[in-house]
Coordinates of N, CA and C in Angstrom, one line a residue:
X1 N 108.6 43.6 102.6 CA 109.7 44.0 101.9 C 109.7 45.3 101.5
X2 N 110.7 46.0 101.4 CA 110.2 47.6 101.7 C 110.6 47.8 100.3
X3 N 110.1 48.9 99.7 CA 110.0 49.4 98.2 C 111.4 50.0 98.0
X4 N 111.7 49.7 97.0 CA 113.0 50.2 96.3 C 112.9 51.6 95.9
X5 N 114.1 52.3 96.7 CA 114.1 53.5 96.2 C 114.6 53.9 94.9
X6 N 114.0 55.1 94.1 CA 114.5 55.1 92.5 C 115.8 55.7 92.9
X7 N 116.9 54.9 91.8 CA 118.1 55.6 91.7 C 118.3 57.0 91.6
X8 N 119.4 57.4 91.6 CA 119.7 58.8 90.9 C 119.2 59.0 89.5
X9 N 119.7 58.4 88.5 CA 119.4 58.5 87.2 C 118.1 58.5 87.2
X10 N 116.9 57.6 87.4 CA 115.9 57.5 87.5 C 115.1 58.8 87.5
X11 N 115.8 59.4 88.8 CA 115.2 60.8 89.5 C 115.6 61.8 88.4
X12 N 116.6 62.0 88.1 CA 117.2 63.3 87.4 C 116.3 62.9 86.1
X13 N 116.2 61.9 85.4 CA 115.3 61.7 84.2 C 113.9 62.2 84.4
X14 N 113.2 61.8 85.3 CA 112.2 62.1 85.8 C 112.0 63.7 86.1
X15 N 112.6 64.5 86.8 CA 113.0 65.7 86.6 C 113.1 66.8 85.6
X16 N 114.3 66.2 84.6 CA 114.1 66.7 83.8 C 112.9 66.6 82.5
X17 N 112.3 65.6 82.4 CA 111.2 65.5 81.7 C 110.0 66.5 82.0
X18 N 109.8 66.5 83.3 CA 109.1 67.5 84.0 C 109.1 69.2 83.7
X19 N 110.5 69.2 83.7 CA 111.2 70.8 83.4 C 110.8 71.0 82.1
X20 N 111.3 70.2 81.0 CA 111.2 70.4 79.7 C 109.7 70.6 79.5
X21 N 108.8 69.7 79.9 CA 107.2 69.8 79.4 C 106.6 71.2 80.1
X22 N 106.9 71.3 81.2 CA 106.0 72.7 81.9 C 106.6 74.0 81.4
X23 N 107.7 74.0 81.0 CA 108.7 75.4 80.6 C 108.5 75.5 79.5
X24 N 108.1 74.8 78.3 CA 107.9 75.0 76.9 C 106.5 75.9 76.7
X25 N 106.7 77.0 75.9 CA 105.7 77.7 75.6 C 104.3 76.7 75.3
X26 N 103.1 77.3 75.4 CA 101.8 76.5 75.1 C 101.9 76.4 73.5
X27 N 102.4 77.2 72.7 CA 102.2 77.2 71.3 C 102.9 75.9 70.8
X28 N 104.3 75.7 71.5 CA 105.1 74.6 71.3 C 104.5 73.6 71.5
X29 N 103.7 73.5 72.5 CA 103.3 71.9 73.2 C 102.0 71.5 72.3
X30 N 101.3 72.6 72.0 CA 99.9 72.4 71.2 C 100.6 71.6 69.8
X31 N 99.4 71.0 69.5 CA 99.6 70.4 67.9 C 99.5 71.8 67.1
X32 N 100.5 71.5 66.0 CA 100.6 72.9 65.1 C 99.7 72.4 64.2
X33 N 99.2 73.7 63.2 CA 98.5 73.8 62.1 C 98.7 73.2 60.9
X34 N 98.8 72.0 60.8 CA 99.2 71.5 59.6 C 98.8 71.9 58.3
X35 N 97.5 72.5 58.6 CA 96.6 72.8 57.0 C 96.7 74.3 56.7
X36 N 97.9 74.8 57.4 CA 97.8 76.3 57.1 C 99.3 76.8 56.6
X37 N 99.7 77.4 55.7 CA 101.3 77.7 55.6 C 100.9 79.4 55.1
X38 N 102.2 80.3 55.5 CA 102.0 81.5 54.8 C 102.1 81.4 53.8
X39 N 102.5 80.8 52.8 CA 102.5 81.1 51.4 C 101.3 80.6 51.1
X40 N 100.4 79.7 51.4 CA 99.0 79.2 51.2 C 98.3 80.3 51.4
X41 N 98.4 81.0 52.6 CA 97.5 82.0 52.4 C 97.8 83.2 51.6
X42 N 98.9 83.4 51.4 CA 99.3 84.6 50.3 C 98.9 84.3 49.3
X43 N 99.0 83.3 48.7 CA 98.6 82.8 47.3 C 97.0 83.1 47.2
X44 N 96.2 82.5 48.5 CA 94.8 82.5 48.3 C 94.4 84.2 48.1
X45 N 95.2 85.1 49.0 CA 94.9 86.5 48.7 C 95.1 86.9 47.4
X46 N 96.5 86.5 46.8 CA 96.6 87.1 45.5 C 95.4 86.5 44.5
X47 N 95.3 85.4 44.5 CA 93.9 84.8 43.5 C 92.7 85.7 43.8
X48 N 92.2 85.8 45.2 CA 90.8 86.5 45.4 C 91.4 87.9 45.0
X49 N 92.5 88.5 45.0 CA 92.4 89.8 44.6 C 92.3 90.1 43.1
X50 N 92.5 88.9 42.2 CA 92.3 89.1 41.1 C 90.5 89.5 40.4
X51 N 90.0 89.4 41.6 CA 88.5 89.9 41.5 C 88.3 91.6 41.7
X52 N 89.4 91.9 42.0 CA 89.3 93.5 42.2 C 89.9 94.2 41.1
X53 N 89.3 95.7 41.0 CA 89.8 96.5 40.0 C 91.5 96.7 40.0
X54 N 92.0 96.6 41.3 CA 93.3 97.1 41.6 C 94.2 96.2 42.0
X55 N 94.1 94.8 41.7 CA 94.8 93.6 42.2 C 96.1 93.6 42.7
X56 N 97.1 94.4 42.4 CA 98.5 94.6 42.9 C 98.1 95.5 44.1
X57 N 97.8 96.8 44.0 CA 97.1 97.3 45.5 C 96.7 96.6 46.3
X58 N 95.3 95.6 45.9 CA 94.9 94.9 46.8 C 95.9 93.6 47.5
X59 N 96.5 93.1 46.7 CA 97.8 92.1 47.4 C 98.5 92.9 47.9
X60 N 99.4 93.7 47.8 CA 100.4 94.3 48.6 C 99.8 94.9 50.0
X61 N 98.5 95.4 49.9 CA 97.9 96.0 51.2 C 97.6 95.0 52.0
X62 N 97.1 93.6 51.7 CA 96.6 93.0 52.5 C 97.3 91.3 52.6
X63 N 98.4 91.1 51.9 CA 99.3 89.9 52.2 C 100.0 89.7 53.3
X64 N 100.1 90.9 54.1 CA 100.9 91.1 55.5 C 99.8 90.4 56.6
X65 N 98.4 90.3 56.1 CA 97.5 89.8 57.3 C 97.1 88.5 56.8
X66 N 98.1 87.6 56.1 CA 97.8 86.3 55.5 C 97.6 85.6 56.7
X67 N 98.2 85.0 57.8 CA 98.2 84.4 58.7 C 96.9 84.6 59.5
X68 N 96.3 85.9 59.4 CA 94.7 86.1 60.1 C 93.7 85.8 59.3
X69 N 94.0 85.8 57.9 CA 92.8 85.8 56.8 C 93.0 84.3 56.7
X70 N 93.9 83.6 56.6 CA 94.2 82.1 56.3 C 93.4 81.7 54.8
X71 N 92.5 81.0 54.5 CA 91.9 81.1 53.2 C 90.2 81.5 53.8
X72 N 89.8 82.2 54.4 CA 88.5 82.9 54.7 C 88.0 84.0 54.0
X73 N 87.2 84.0 52.8 CA 86.8 85.1 52.3 C 85.9 86.2 53.1
X74 N 85.4 85.4 54.4 CA 84.9 86.2 55.4 C 86.2 87.3 55.9
X75 N 86.8 86.8 56.4 CA 88.2 87.7 57.1 C 88.9 88.5 56.3
X76 N 89.0 87.9 54.7 CA 89.7 88.6 54.0 C 88.8 90.1 53.5
X77 N 87.3 89.9 53.5 CA 86.8 91.1 53.3 C 86.5 91.8 54.2
X78 N 86.6 91.3 55.8 CA 86.7 92.3 56.6 C 88.1 93.1 56.9
X79 N 89.2 92.2 56.7 CA 90.5 92.9 56.6 C 90.5 93.9 55.6
X80 N 90.1 93.9 54.6 CA 90.2 94.8 53.7 C 89.2 96.1 54.2
X81 N 88.1 96.1 54.6 CA 87.1 97.0 54.8 C 88.2 97.9 55.9
X82 N 88.8 96.9 56.7 CA 89.5 97.6 57.8 C 90.5 98.5 57.5
X83 N 91.3 98.1 56.4 CA 92.9 98.9 55.5 C 91.9 100.0 55.0
X84 N 90.6 99.8 54.1 CA 90.2 101.1 53.6 C 89.6 101.9 54.6
X85 N 89.3 101.8 55.5 CA 88.5 102.3 56.7 C 89.9 103.3 57.3
X86 N 90.8 102.8 57.5 CA 92.1 103.3 58.1 C 92.8 104.5 57.0
X87 N 92.5 104.2 55.7 CA 93.0 105.3 54.4 C 91.8 106.4 54.3
X88 N 90.6 106.0 54.9 CA 89.5 106.7 54.8 C 89.8 108.0 56.1
X89 N 90.1 107.5 57.1 CA 90.3 108.3 58.2 C 91.5 109.4 58.5
X90 N 92.5 108.6 57.6 CA 93.6 109.4 57.5 C 93.4 110.5 56.5
X91 N 92.8 110.2 55.2 CA 92.0 111.3 54.5 C 91.6 112.5 55.3
X92 N 90.5 111.9 55.9 CA 89.7 112.9 56.6 C 90.2 113.5 57.3
X93 N 91.0 113.2 58.1 CA 91.8 113.9 59.0 C 92.8 115.0 58.3
X94 N 93.4 114.7 57.4 CA 94.2 115.6 56.3 C 93.5 116.5 55.8
X95 N 91.9 116.6 55.4 CA 91.3 117.4 54.7 C 90.6 118.5 56.0
X96 N 90.4 117.6 57.0 CA 90.3 118.8 58.3 C 91.1 119.6 58.5
X97 N 92.5 119.1 58.7 CA 93.5 120.2 59.0 C 93.7 120.9 57.8
X98 N 93.2 120.6 56.5 CA 93.2 122.0 55.6 C 92.2 122.8 55.9
X99 N 91.2 122.4 56.5 CA 90.0 123.7 56.7 C 90.3 124.5 57.9
X100 N 91.2 124.1 58.8 CA 91.7 125.0 59.6 C 92.9 125.8 59.3
X101 N 93.9 125.1 58.6 CA 95.1 126.2 58.3 C 95.0 126.9 56.8
X102 N 94.0 126.4 55.8 CA 94.1 127.1 54.7 C 93.3 128.0 54.5
X103 N 93.4 129.1 53.9 CA 92.6 130.1 53.6 C 92.3 130.5 52.0
X104 N 93.0 129.5 51.2 CA 93.0 129.5 49.9 C 92.9 130.6 49.1
X105 N 93.5 131.6 49.6 CA 93.6 133.2 49.0 C 92.1 134.0 48.5
X106 N 91.1 133.4 49.8 CA 89.8 134.0 49.5 C 89.2 133.3 48.5
X107 N 89.4 132.4 47.9 CA 88.9 131.7 46.7 C 87.4 131.0 48.0
X108 N 86.3 131.6 47.4 CA 85.2 130.8 48.3 C 84.9 129.4 47.6
X109 N 85.1 129.6 46.6 CA 84.8 127.8 45.7 C 85.9 127.0 46.4
X110 N 86.6 127.3 46.6 CA 87.9 126.3 46.9 C 87.5 126.0 48.5
X111 N 87.1 127.2 49.3 CA 86.6 126.9 50.7 C 85.6 125.9 50.6
X112 N 84.3 126.3 49.8 CA 83.1 125.3 50.1 C 83.8 124.0 49.5
X113 N 84.6 123.6 48.6 CA 84.7 122.4 48.2 C 85.5 121.7 49.2
X114 N 86.5 122.5 49.8 CA 87.1 121.6 50.8 C 86.3 121.2 52.2
X115 N 85.1 122.1 52.3 CA 84.4 121.6 53.6 C 82.9 120.7 53.0
X116 N 82.9 120.4 51.8 CA 82.2 119.5 51.3 C 82.8 118.2 51.0
X117 N 84.2 118.2 50.8 CA 84.9 117.1 50.7 C 84.9 116.7 52.1
X118 N 85.2 117.3 53.1 CA 85.6 116.8 54.6 C 83.8 115.8 55.2
X119 N 82.9 116.8 54.8 CA 81.6 116.3 54.9 C 81.5 114.8 54.3
X120 N 82.0 114.8 53.1 CA 81.8 113.6 52.4 C 82.5 112.3 52.8
X121 N 83.9 112.6 53.3 CA 84.6 112.1 53.7 C 84.3 111.3 55.4
X122 N 83.6 112.4 56.0 CA 83.2 111.9 57.4 C 81.9 111.1 57.2
X123 N 81.0 110.9 56.1 CA 80.0 110.4 55.8 C 80.6 108.7 55.2
X124 N 81.8 108.7 54.4 CA 82.4 107.5 53.9 C 83.0 106.6 55.5
X125 N 83.6 107.6 56.2 CA 84.5 107.0 57.4 C 83.2 106.3 58.3
X126 N 82.0 106.7 58.5 CA 80.9 106.2 59.1 C 80.1 105.2 58.5
X127 N 80.2 104.9 57.1 CA 79.7 103.8 56.2 C 80.5 102.5 56.4
X128 N 81.9 102.8 56.5 CA 83.0 101.7 56.4 C 82.9 101.2 58.0
X129 N 82.5 102.4 58.8 CA 82.9 101.6 60.2 C 81.5 100.9 60.5
X130 N 80.5 101.0 59.9 CA 79.2 100.2 60.1 C 79.2 99.1 59.4
X131 N 80.2 99.4 58.2 CA 80.1 97.9 57.6 C 81.0 96.8 58.1
X132 N 82.3 97.3 58.9 CA 83.2 96.6 59.7 C 82.4 96.0 60.7
X133 N 81.4 96.9 61.6 CA 80.6 96.3 62.6 C 79.6 95.2 62.2
X134 N 79.3 95.4 61.1 CA 78.3 94.2 60.6 C 78.9 93.0 60.1
X135 N 80.0 93.1 59.3 CA 80.8 92.1 59.2 C 81.2 91.1 60.3
X136 N 81.4 91.6 61.4 CA 81.9 90.6 62.8 C 80.6 90.2 62.8
X137 N 79.5 90.9 63.1 CA 78.3 89.9 63.4 C 77.8 88.8 62.1
X138 N 78.5 89.2 61.2 CA 78.1 87.7 59.7 C 79.1 86.7 60.4
X139 N 80.0 87.0 61.1 CA 81.1 85.7 61.5 C 80.3 85.0 62.6
X140 N 79.0 85.4 63.2 CA 78.4 84.7 64.3 C 78.1 83.6 64.0
X141 N 78.5 82.3 64.9 CA 77.5 81.0 64.7 C 76.5 80.9 64.8
X142 N 75.8 79.9 63.5 CA 74.5 79.7 63.7 C 73.7 80.8 62.8
X143 N 74.3 81.5 62.1 CA 73.5 82.5 61.2 C 73.1 82.2 60.0
X144 N 71.5 82.3 60.0 CA 70.8 81.7 58.8 C 71.2 82.0 57.7
X145 N 70.7 81.7 56.5 CA 71.2 82.0 55.0 C 70.5 83.0 54.6
X146 N 68.9 83.6 55.1 CA 68.2 84.7 55.6 C 69.2 85.9 55.9
X147 N 69.4 85.8 57.1 CA 70.0 86.8 58.2 C 71.3 87.2 57.6
X148 N 72.0 86.1 56.8 CA 73.5 86.1 56.3 C 73.0 87.2 55.1
X149 N 72.1 86.9 54.1 CA 71.9 87.9 53.0 C 71.7 89.2 53.4
X150 N 70.7 89.2 54.2 CA 70.5 90.6 54.7 C 71.5 91.4 55.4
X151 N 72.5 90.8 56.1 CA 73.6 91.5 56.5 C 74.7 92.0 55.7
X152 N 74.6 91.1 54.6 CA 75.6 91.3 53.7 C 75.1 92.6 52.7
X153 N 73.9 92.4 52.7 CA 73.1 93.5 51.8 C 73.7 94.8 52.4
X154 N 73.4 95.0 53.7 CA 73.9 96.2 54.4 C 75.0 96.4 54.3
X155 N 75.9 95.5 54.2 CA 77.5 95.6 54.0 C 77.8 96.6 52.6
X156 N 77.1 95.7 51.6 CA 77.3 95.9 50.2 C 76.7 97.5 50.2
X157 N 75.9 97.8 50.5 CA 75.1 99.3 50.4 C 76.0 100.3 50.9
X158 N 76.5 99.8 52.2 CA 77.4 100.9 52.9 C 78.5 101.1 52.4
X159 N 79.2 99.9 51.9 CA 80.5 100.3 51.3 C 80.4 101.0 50.0
X160 N 79.3 100.8 49.1 CA 79.0 101.2 47.7 C 78.8 102.8 48.1
X161 N 78.2 102.9 49.2 CA 77.8 104.5 49.6 C 79.1 105.2 49.9
X162 N 79.9 104.3 50.7 CA 81.5 105.1 50.9 C 81.9 105.4 49.8
X163 N 82.2 104.4 48.7 CA 82.8 104.4 47.4 C 82.1 106.0 46.6
X164 N 81.0 106.1 46.8 CA 80.3 107.2 46.3 C 80.8 108.5 46.5
X165 N 80.8 108.7 48.0 CA 81.0 109.8 48.8 C 82.4 110.3 48.6
X166 N 83.4 109.3 48.8 CA 85.0 109.8 48.4 C 84.7 110.1 46.8
X167 N 84.0 109.8 45.9 CA 84.3 110.3 44.5 C 83.5 111.6 44.5
X168 N 82.5 111.8 45.2 CA 81.6 112.9 45.3 C 82.7 114.1 46.2
X169 N 83.7 113.5 46.9 CA 84.4 114.5 47.5 C 85.3 115.6 46.6
X170 N 85.5 115.1 45.6 CA 86.4 116.3 44.6 C 85.6 116.9 43.7
X171 N 84.1 116.2 43.9 CA 83.6 117.3 42.8 C 83.3 118.7 42.8
X172 N 83.3 119.2 43.9 CA 83.5 120.6 44.2 C 84.7 121.4 43.8
X173 N 85.7 120.5 43.5 CA 87.2 120.8 42.9 C 86.9 121.5 41.4
X174 N 86.2 120.9 40.8 CA 85.9 120.9 39.3 C 85.9 122.5 38.9
X175 N 85.8 123.3 39.7 CA 85.6 124.6 39.3 C 86.6 125.6 40.0
X176 N 87.2 125.0 40.7 CA 88.4 125.6 41.5 C 89.8 125.6 40.8
X177 N 90.3 126.5 40.5 CA 91.4 126.8 39.8 C 92.7 125.9 40.3
X178 N 93.3 125.2 39.6 CA 94.7 124.3 39.7 C 95.7 125.0 40.4
X179 N 96.0 124.2 41.2 CA 96.9 124.7 42.7 C 97.5 123.4 43.4
X180 N 98.5 123.8 44.4 CA 99.1 122.5 44.8 C 98.1 121.5 45.6
X181 N 97.2 122.4 46.1 CA 96.4 121.6 47.5 C 95.1 121.2 46.7
X182 N 94.6 121.5 45.5 CA 93.8 121.0 44.8 C 94.2 119.5 44.3
X183 N 95.4 119.9 43.8 CA 96.1 118.4 43.2 C 96.3 117.5 44.3
X184 N 96.8 117.7 45.5 CA 97.4 116.9 46.5 C 95.9 116.2 46.8
X185 N 94.9 117.0 47.2 CA 93.3 116.3 47.9 C 93.1 115.5 46.8
X186 N 93.2 115.9 45.4 CA 92.5 115.1 44.5 C 93.3 113.5 44.2
X187 N 94.4 113.6 44.5 CA 95.3 112.5 44.5 C 95.3 111.6 45.7
X188 N 95.1 112.1 46.8 CA 94.9 111.3 48.2 C 93.6 111.0 47.8
X189 N 92.5 111.4 47.4 CA 91.0 110.8 47.4 C 91.2 109.7 46.5
X190 N 91.8 109.6 45.2 CA 92.1 108.8 44.0 C 92.7 107.6 44.8
X191 N 93.7 107.7 45.6 CA 94.1 106.7 46.2 C 93.4 105.9 47.1
X192 N 92.7 106.8 48.0 CA 91.7 106.3 48.7 C 90.5 105.2 48.4
X193 N 90.2 106.1 47.1 CA 89.1 105.1 46.3 C 89.5 103.8 45.8
X194 N 90.6 103.8 45.7 CA 91.3 102.3 45.1 C 90.9 101.3 46.3
X195 N 91.4 101.6 47.1 CA 91.3 100.6 48.4 C 89.7 100.3 48.8
X196 N 88.8 101.6 48.7 CA 87.5 101.1 49.1 C 87.0 100.1 47.8
X197 N 87.4 100.3 46.5 CA 87.0 100.0 45.6 C 87.3 98.4 45.5
X198 N 88.3 97.9 46.2 CA 88.8 96.7 46.3 C 88.1 95.8 47.6
X199 N 88.2 96.7 48.6 CA 87.2 96.0 49.8 C 85.9 95.6 49.1
X200 N 85.2 96.8 48.4 CA 83.9 96.6 48.0 C 83.7 95.1 47.1
X201 N 84.9 95.0 46.2 CA 84.8 94.0 45.4 C 84.9 92.3 46.2
X202 N 85.7 92.7 47.1 CA 85.9 91.3 48.1 C 84.6 91.1 48.8
X203 N 83.7 92.3 49.2 CA 82.6 91.9 50.1 C 81.5 91.4 48.9
X204 N 81.6 91.8 47.8 CA 80.7 91.3 46.7 C 80.9 89.5 46.5
X205 N 82.3 89.4 46.7 CA 82.4 88.2 46.1 C 82.1 87.3 47.2
X206 N 82.3 87.6 48.6 CA 81.7 86.9 49.9 C 80.5 86.8 49.9
X207 N 79.6 87.9 49.4 CA 78.3 87.6 49.3 C 78.0 87.0 48.5
X208 N 78.3 86.9 47.3 CA 77.8 85.9 46.1 C 77.9 84.5 46.3
X209 N 79.1 84.1 47.5 CA 79.1 82.7 47.9 C 77.9 82.2 48.6
X210 N 77.2 83.1 49.4 CA 76.0 82.7 49.9 C 76.2 82.2 51.2
X211 N 77.4 82.0 51.6 CA 77.6 81.3 53.2 C 78.3 82.2 54.0
X212 N 78.0 81.9 55.3 CA 78.8 82.8 56.2 C 80.0 82.3 56.7

């Protein structure tokens, strides 16, 4: 007996189902991440920022990364370092521009102060860059507890040094007469220091947890 030929309705249903399945984006076909929500991510960041000296700045600067951070102290510390590094780079570029276009009215102390500040900010950028690279290694699978502590100690040392360099950046301005440039530099450095301080606090929190 010959096999029955599928009817038009059955064929239409088959092709429609096939089309819907394979035309959907992968993200909609895959199982959703039911363990995470944007609100839980931002709540985690707000809670974690309570360990910093500037919690509101911490939260407003990091909450936009909630979906990437989820509830990972490692990712939060890494993102915080990245945000701090971005601020430091912008500040270094600003100071570098001053060294090329400002003569400070022949004030040699002001000229020396701005060049010293540029050197300090260059060191801070290098130290934060090194910290960020080290944090990426910390996330590697199979990291021993001893290796974790060693690498986190490096990150803590470099981030602390970066904060010190930022603080030192304005030391040379103490003997410089007040003026618009001095005020602007000191204000920008003070702002950058808050982000670095927050990043260091989150690094310390992660390091104290003792697990990668």
